[in-house]
XYZ file of C-alpha atoms in Angstrom:
523
model
C 120.164 97.237 134.938
C 122.455 95.893 132.231
C 121.380 93.029 130.017
C 124.747 91.374 130.491
C 124.084 90.970 134.227
C 120.926 88.972 133.615
C 121.378 85.251 134.071
C 119.246 82.372 132.795
C 116.255 81.967 135.072
C 115.613 85.686 135.468
C 111.984 86.689 134.986
C 110.584 89.780 133.247
C 107.148 91.263 133.983
C 106.689 88.429 136.491
C 105.919 86.217 133.517
C 108.718 85.689 130.969
C 111.491 83.383 132.244
C 114.763 83.800 130.350
C 116.216 80.365 129.575
C 119.150 80.537 127.132
C 120.926 83.207 125.095
C 120.412 82.753 121.358
C 122.384 85.727 120.008
C 123.807 89.131 120.937
C 123.859 92.220 118.718
C 125.761 95.185 120.098
C 123.893 95.485 123.393
C 120.717 93.689 122.343
C 120.362 90.073 123.469
C 117.925 87.529 122.091
C 116.804 84.786 124.457
C 114.814 81.642 124.188
C 112.367 82.090 127.050
C 109.192 80.650 128.551
C 105.907 82.509 128.963
C 104.922 80.958 132.275
C 101.379 82.369 132.112
C 100.566 80.573 128.845
C 103.161 77.778 129.261
C 104.721 78.267 125.842
C 108.186 79.088 124.464
C 108.778 82.659 123.319
C 111.682 84.722 122.001
C 112.649 87.718 124.123
C 114.892 90.653 123.221
C 116.494 92.519 126.126
C 118.608 95.646 125.848
C 121.693 96.739 127.736
C 121.621 99.975 129.676
C 122.537 102.744 127.256
C 121.659 100.805 124.109
C 120.869 103.700 121.734
C 117.908 102.255 119.829
C 115.772 100.590 122.499
C 112.769 102.857 121.932
C 113.025 102.432 118.139
C 113.053 98.625 118.466
C 110.054 98.638 120.820
C 108.101 100.931 118.482
C 108.987 98.737 115.486
C 107.875 95.629 117.388
C 104.520 97.200 118.201
C 104.084 98.213 114.569
C 104.981 94.671 113.465
C 102.174 93.279 115.642
C 99.704 95.212 113.473
C 100.782 93.667 110.142
C 97.772 91.589 108.971
C 99.814 88.641 107.686
C 100.144 85.345 109.572
C 103.530 84.715 107.932
C 105.017 87.606 109.916
C 106.372 86.480 113.291
C 103.849 87.520 115.926
C 104.834 90.091 118.578
C 103.187 89.390 121.939
C 104.530 92.152 124.168
C 106.922 95.111 124.137
C 107.811 97.558 126.913
C 110.593 100.144 127.215
C 109.415 101.627 130.545
C 110.635 98.778 132.783
C 114.123 98.513 134.358
C 114.942 95.945 131.672
C 113.226 96.918 128.393
C 112.067 93.923 126.394
C 110.281 92.672 123.286
C 108.479 89.310 123.333
C 107.973 87.482 120.035
C 106.647 84.162 118.824
C 109.211 81.365 119.081
C 108.922 79.603 115.737
C 109.385 75.837 115.985
C 110.461 74.375 112.677
C 113.298 74.374 110.141
C 115.102 77.364 108.690
C 115.944 77.573 104.997
C 119.553 76.837 105.942
C 118.466 73.603 107.634
C 116.207 72.646 104.724
C 119.180 73.045 102.371
C 121.420 70.760 104.408
C 120.609 67.952 101.924
C 121.176 70.185 98.908
C 119.109 72.529 96.719
C 115.325 72.360 96.556
C 113.252 71.482 93.527
C 112.589 74.725 91.589
C 108.816 74.681 92.119
C 109.206 74.207 95.874
C 111.900 76.882 96.095
C 109.564 79.261 94.245
C 106.676 78.458 96.588
C 108.706 78.981 99.758
C 110.306 82.284 98.741
C 107.132 83.659 97.127
C 105.350 83.230 100.485
C 108.169 85.117 102.213
C 108.024 87.856 99.571
C 104.318 88.420 100.170
C 104.966 88.802 103.907
C 107.803 91.280 103.299
C 105.634 93.224 100.827
C 102.876 93.459 103.452
C 105.426 94.803 105.927
C 106.638 97.427 103.441
C 103.048 98.519 102.877
C 102.919 99.221 106.623
C 106.182 101.172 106.581
C 108.361 98.367 107.996
C 111.421 96.672 106.506
C 113.650 93.710 107.244
C 117.120 94.593 105.848
C 118.695 91.374 107.189
C 117.202 88.537 105.142
C 119.350 85.444 105.554
C 118.645 81.682 105.366
C 118.118 81.659 109.130
C 115.280 84.202 108.945
C 113.029 82.152 106.644
C 111.320 79.358 108.561
C 109.083 76.422 107.691
C 107.199 75.894 110.944
C 106.256 72.525 112.408
C 102.640 73.603 111.945
C 103.139 73.701 108.170
C 103.423 77.440 107.580
C 106.020 79.869 106.251
C 107.297 82.345 108.849
C 109.656 85.297 108.357
C 111.423 86.302 111.565
C 112.950 89.696 112.311
C 110.614 91.978 110.347
C 110.760 95.486 111.788
C 112.913 94.534 114.773
C 116.053 93.655 112.791
C 115.850 96.886 110.810
C 115.423 98.916 114.000
C 118.393 97.163 115.600
C 120.504 98.313 112.652
C 119.208 101.856 112.909
C 117.096 101.946 109.724
C 119.697 104.212 108.112
C 119.415 102.694 104.643
C 118.724 104.992 101.686
C 116.840 102.367 99.634
C 115.316 99.779 102.016
C 112.988 98.400 99.330
C 115.945 97.551 97.099
C 117.793 95.953 100.033
C 114.862 93.671 100.842
C 114.277 92.858 97.151
C 117.893 91.746 96.850
C 117.514 89.786 100.096
C 114.562 87.897 98.608
C 116.588 87.253 95.471
C 119.404 85.883 97.624
C 116.973 83.508 99.389
C 115.699 82.237 96.046
C 119.280 81.876 94.741
C 120.173 79.807 97.816
C 117.058 77.629 97.585
C 117.798 76.858 93.920
C 121.572 76.331 94.122
C 122.574 75.678 97.728
C 124.965 78.661 97.600
C 124.713 82.154 99.103
C 125.599 84.849 96.549
C 127.192 87.193 99.095
C 129.730 84.748 100.526
C 129.348 82.027 103.191
C 126.198 82.541 105.259
C 124.291 80.475 107.837
C 126.262 77.349 107.027
C 125.860 77.713 103.250
C 128.994 78.112 101.099
C 129.526 81.253 99.093
C 128.552 81.125 95.416
C 131.280 80.455 92.827
C 132.558 83.717 91.394
C 133.016 84.681 87.763
C 134.399 87.854 86.171
C 131.224 89.789 87.098
C 130.581 88.250 90.496
C 128.513 85.169 91.428
C 127.419 82.990 88.534
C 123.702 83.136 87.639
C 121.725 80.187 89.043
C 121.126 78.699 85.591
C 124.894 78.160 85.179
C 125.205 76.375 88.528
C 122.279 74.023 88.172
C 120.376 72.662 85.233
C 116.604 72.537 85.286
C 115.995 75.929 86.907
C 114.394 77.217 83.712
C 112.958 80.568 82.757
C 111.571 82.835 84.067
C 112.719 81.655 87.522
C 116.421 81.964 86.697
C 115.857 85.440 85.265
C 113.872 86.637 88.309
C 116.571 85.346 90.654
C 119.320 87.113 88.728
C 117.379 90.383 88.378
C 116.810 90.473 92.141
C 119.989 88.952 93.612
C 122.538 90.020 90.980
C 121.418 93.399 89.603
C 124.918 94.024 88.217
C 124.238 91.318 85.595
C 121.021 92.923 84.335
C 121.543 94.009 80.739
C 124.738 91.992 80.512
C 123.531 88.415 80.980
C 119.758 88.718 81.513
C 117.166 91.002 79.905
C 114.638 93.118 81.749
C 114.978 95.657 84.556
C 116.415 94.925 87.975
C 113.863 94.036 90.668
C 114.085 96.757 93.298
C 111.141 96.231 95.673
C 109.337 93.308 97.359
C 106.139 94.293 95.523
C 107.953 93.996 92.160
C 109.370 90.647 93.279
C 105.847 89.371 94.078
C 104.555 90.609 90.727
C 107.357 88.828 88.868
C 106.725 85.585 90.783
C 102.974 85.656 90.147
C 103.234 83.678 86.907
C 105.928 81.234 88.038
C 104.767 77.635 88.668
C 105.177 76.792 92.328
C 104.163 74.158 94.835
C 103.323 74.362 98.500
C 106.682 74.775 100.220
C 107.036 71.370 101.849
C 110.421 70.600 103.393
C 112.782 68.797 101.054
C 113.889 65.233 101.556
C 117.151 63.687 100.349
C 115.316 62.146 97.381
C 114.178 65.602 96.273
C 117.550 67.290 96.769
C 120.145 67.828 94.079
C 123.693 66.782 95.100
C 126.568 69.261 95.426
C 128.313 70.292 92.237
C 131.351 68.178 91.265
C 134.475 70.037 92.258
C 132.697 71.949 95.040
C 133.087 71.370 98.766
C 129.812 71.918 100.636
C 131.830 72.109 103.849
C 134.231 74.907 102.857
C 132.634 76.426 99.780
C 135.898 76.031 97.841
C 135.466 75.848 94.103
C 137.717 73.861 91.782
C 139.454 76.090 89.234
C 138.995 73.547 86.433
C 135.223 73.534 86.841
C 135.333 77.322 87.120
C 136.933 77.524 83.679
C 134.408 75.137 82.173
C 131.496 77.197 83.493
C 133.072 80.379 82.196
C 133.163 78.885 78.717
C 129.495 77.796 79.241
C 130.092 74.166 78.325
C 128.184 73.337 81.532
C 129.613 69.832 81.693
C 129.627 69.768 85.504
C 125.962 70.737 85.882
C 125.057 68.105 83.284
C 126.703 65.420 85.382
C 125.053 66.764 88.529
C 121.583 66.523 86.996
C 121.929 62.798 86.379
C 121.524 61.871 90.039
C 118.160 63.538 90.602
C 116.909 61.659 87.530
C 118.088 58.426 89.106
C 116.292 59.296 92.320
C 113.080 59.804 90.342
C 113.521 56.303 88.852
C 113.938 54.989 92.413
C 110.747 56.791 93.397
C 108.844 55.221 90.498
C 110.157 51.776 91.478
C 109.147 52.384 95.081
C 105.726 53.491 93.890
C 105.394 50.288 91.856
C 106.350 48.186 94.897
C 103.894 50.091 97.060
C 101.183 49.510 94.455
C 101.858 45.753 94.496
C 101.722 45.660 98.280
C 98.526 47.701 98.232
C 96.912 45.206 95.825
C 97.795 42.320 98.133
C 96.414 44.178 101.119
C 93.152 44.828 99.268
C 92.762 41.101 98.383
C 93.443 40.020 101.964
C 91.009 42.623 103.240
C 88.322 41.503 100.809
C 88.675 37.872 101.924
C 88.371 38.955 105.558
C 85.191 40.884 104.777
C 83.666 37.861 102.985
C 84.419 35.592 105.961
C 82.988 38.163 108.394
C 79.754 38.489 106.375
C 79.400 34.721 106.217
C 79.761 34.439 110.008
C 77.223 37.222 110.602
C 74.683 35.703 108.189
C 75.092 32.296 109.780
C 74.656 33.677 113.278
C 71.583 35.621 112.212
C 70.017 32.535 110.593
C 70.687 30.453 113.666
C 69.207 33.136 115.924
C 66.110 33.387 113.736
C 65.465 29.664 114.023
C 65.935 29.728 117.789
C 63.567 32.707 118.204
C 60.883 31.599 115.729
C 58.340 31.057 118.555
C 58.826 34.450 120.259
C 56.729 37.597 119.877
C 59.002 38.889 117.115
C 60.093 42.102 118.879
C 63.131 43.765 117.334
C 66.476 43.682 119.155
C 66.515 46.886 121.187
C 70.277 47.244 120.737
C 69.836 47.475 116.972
C 67.138 50.106 117.293
C 69.264 52.142 119.717
C 72.232 52.057 117.382
C 70.164 53.294 114.482
C 68.568 56.117 116.483
C 71.735 57.420 118.178
C 73.593 60.017 116.093
C 77.237 59.201 115.547
C 79.964 61.745 116.208
C 81.387 60.829 112.797
C 78.242 62.316 111.217
C 79.477 65.789 112.188
C 81.688 67.700 109.790
C 84.328 70.300 110.539
C 82.804 73.527 109.215
C 84.978 75.880 107.181
C 85.752 79.226 108.799
C 85.836 81.738 105.943
C 86.571 84.802 108.067
C 87.145 85.945 111.645
C 87.545 89.134 113.639
C 87.802 90.474 117.144
C 84.332 91.360 118.407
C 83.395 94.341 120.585
C 79.789 95.630 120.344
C 80.826 99.055 121.609
C 83.365 99.354 118.819
C 85.925 101.147 120.985
C 88.586 98.433 120.632
C 89.723 96.363 117.665
C 90.357 93.337 119.914
C 93.406 92.582 117.741
C 91.233 91.595 114.802
C 94.278 91.353 112.543
C 95.418 88.358 114.600
C 92.038 86.575 114.561
C 93.131 83.989 111.912
C 95.747 82.706 114.369
C 92.889 81.180 116.372
C 92.000 78.795 113.536
C 95.293 78.286 111.652
C 95.714 74.692 112.854
C 98.673 75.640 115.079
C 97.948 75.660 118.860
C 101.284 77.428 119.323
C 99.797 80.634 117.901
C 96.987 82.561 119.534
C 94.546 85.453 119.286
C 94.191 87.759 122.286
C 91.650 90.343 123.366
C 92.736 93.744 124.580
C 93.783 93.991 128.247
C 91.113 95.273 130.646
C 91.007 96.629 134.186
C 88.209 94.279 135.231
C 87.277 90.703 134.301
C 84.156 91.990 132.398
C 80.867 93.345 133.643
C 82.003 96.846 134.569
C 83.611 98.334 131.463
C 81.468 96.202 129.160
C 79.428 93.005 129.270
C 81.943 90.996 127.295
C 84.279 90.731 124.314
C 85.037 87.912 121.956
C 86.002 86.356 118.652
C 83.455 86.054 115.843
C 83.748 83.368 113.161
C 82.114 83.583 109.731
C 81.072 80.179 108.320
C 80.300 81.672 104.901
C 76.641 80.596 104.978
C 74.057 79.524 107.500
C 75.040 76.155 109.021
C 73.736 73.850 111.733
C 76.271 73.964 114.583
C 76.523 71.119 117.128
C 79.969 71.340 118.731
C 82.820 73.782 119.278
C 86.351 72.682 120.149
C 88.234 75.323 122.154
C 91.890 75.371 123.168
C 92.547 78.069 125.772
C 95.279 78.598 128.387
C 94.902 76.652 131.620
C 92.914 79.428 133.297
C 89.213 79.802 134.086
C 87.153 81.639 131.449
C 83.464 82.454 131.488
C 82.351 81.609 127.937
C 79.178 81.783 125.905
C 78.801 80.211 122.459
C 76.446 82.373 120.415
C 75.156 81.489 116.932
C 73.140 83.601 114.508
C 72.745 84.889 110.973
C 73.584 88.549 111.661
C 76.611 90.134 113.311
C 74.993 93.580 113.414
C 75.297 94.262 117.133
C 75.490 97.591 118.975
C 74.296 96.724 122.485
C 73.306 93.810 124.702
C 69.752 93.721 123.355
C 70.827 93.347 119.725
C 73.506 90.855 120.816
C 70.842 88.597 122.311
C 68.525 89.078 119.322
C 71.047 88.569 116.503
C 73.450 86.135 118.156
C 71.473 84.238 120.815
C 73.361 82.139 123.334
C 73.496 78.406 122.562
C 75.769 77.398 125.465
C 77.235 78.982 128.597
C 79.751 77.766 131.138
C 83.339 77.727 132.389
C 86.178 76.657 130.082
C 89.829 75.985 130.852
C 92.446 74.402 128.616
C 91.273 72.136 125.797
C 87.560 71.336 125.793
C 84.872 70.073 123.404
C 81.644 72.018 123.937
C 78.435 70.285 122.877
C 75.665 72.829 122.427
C 72.521 72.364 124.503
C 70.611 72.143 121.217
C 71.855 72.404 117.645
C 71.927 76.074 116.612
C 71.724 77.453 113.064
C 73.536 80.509 111.776
C 76.334 81.930 109.648
C 78.209 83.468 112.569
C 79.612 81.772 115.683
C 80.681 84.078 118.509
C 83.079 82.918 121.221
C 81.960 85.417 123.861
C 84.035 85.967 127.005
C 81.930 87.064 129.975
C 84.663 86.473 132.571
C 88.379 86.946 131.854
C 91.350 85.699 133.901
C 94.053 88.008 135.213
C 97.114 88.380 132.993
C 99.955 90.281 134.705
C 97.645 92.837 136.309
C 95.252 93.072 133.355
C 92.348 90.879 132.310
C 92.693 89.336 128.869
C 91.150 86.535 126.807
C 93.187 84.136 124.655
C 92.177 81.497 122.102
C 94.916 79.212 120.809
C 92.657 77.193 118.533
C 88.961 76.842 117.717
C 87.115 74.347 115.526
C 83.389 74.292 114.732
C 81.544 71.072 113.874
C 78.067 70.568 112.551
C 75.994 69.456 109.576
């Protein structure tokens, strides 16, 4: 079957409904789709009949799923044995770098933070033998869950054929280009993803320090050494950066902030003489930059300074309003206390002849533990859990179950039975770092029926059912579906919390467990 005959609404593996075409690449089509089993959006690649690299893309996708870095887009499924081969990936909801730059360049510290996170993900991929080779502003995402995501690792390179003599250098330059764009709002290789091409000088694109003041060293130097290696030795000292690992090492000492999306107040305006719509560059400004008088960047830097003054003024106004709110609140508290004291005094006089028994409602309130007394316990580590040790249970994806994003998930391996025949169960084990008193567990699972036990103990040394019961005794057992708060029968103490599946639902002919999110509360 040819990909180009597939219409929106078609379903793959009786599960993935193809909704809309996102892009096409020489016989490979990327769709926005819906995983109807888990009711979530996914990205699906399909391949036309005769596409020459289908098997390579599927193998690369499977290898990508084993990269132990949450910033790498998760691969859920890949199969080249069906009539329509496919790859199913995480659909990242958020803003691309291109969209973040719609208001203009980012503050240098935020640009450094965003691209450094991407560099660490790319370096992890290279350590596993995978490359990207197509880094553009559309491939770097800031997800709605507050995380950096790099899309296309492994798959994009396989789509191109991987025939690149120096893939490390290609990805290092790609990271340099992303940093150049984040700092200047221009793409050094010409117009890309809605960004204008960088202004050109005698030796190619101008270094970022000549396009925008305030970039500073060593950030400007790192950007030039990675994105513009032809300028190394001519305009910047030091060797060219030729691998993602070298890029990460260079960025290690650069001040950076968490990569929050920019707002208009944080964004620098376009350069005078430059059209953000067309990327055209005024020849007069070009001559001034060539002579390094930098008069245009000096004028451009005045507006961010003004915005900082506006921010300080807004902060002052907010402080004044906050003071007024505090005074009004304090007066309300005083009036409330006066009313309570008066009511209590009046009640005491009215009840002076009684037997003096305390108000049972007060006693009950004092004796009943409040939910607010429970704290969310830190999860310092997690792993797939199989006492027999014959499956990893996708342990590299375990952090996705407690990353604060219900759109990501950890899955067990697929089994031929719902548990009880091949083994007694499988699960996810959470390390709390030290022994804690556990009261509640919040679970977010797909809307399917799971048999679940919550086990708590101080040792995860388990090799059979007997040691499982001894080292991680069961504190709760029951059926769970969807989002549920589990209150343990009695508070249990231990360093390890095991979410133990004793009954798995069917998932396209196999039985598999999934946890979208878990939170542990206790004291």
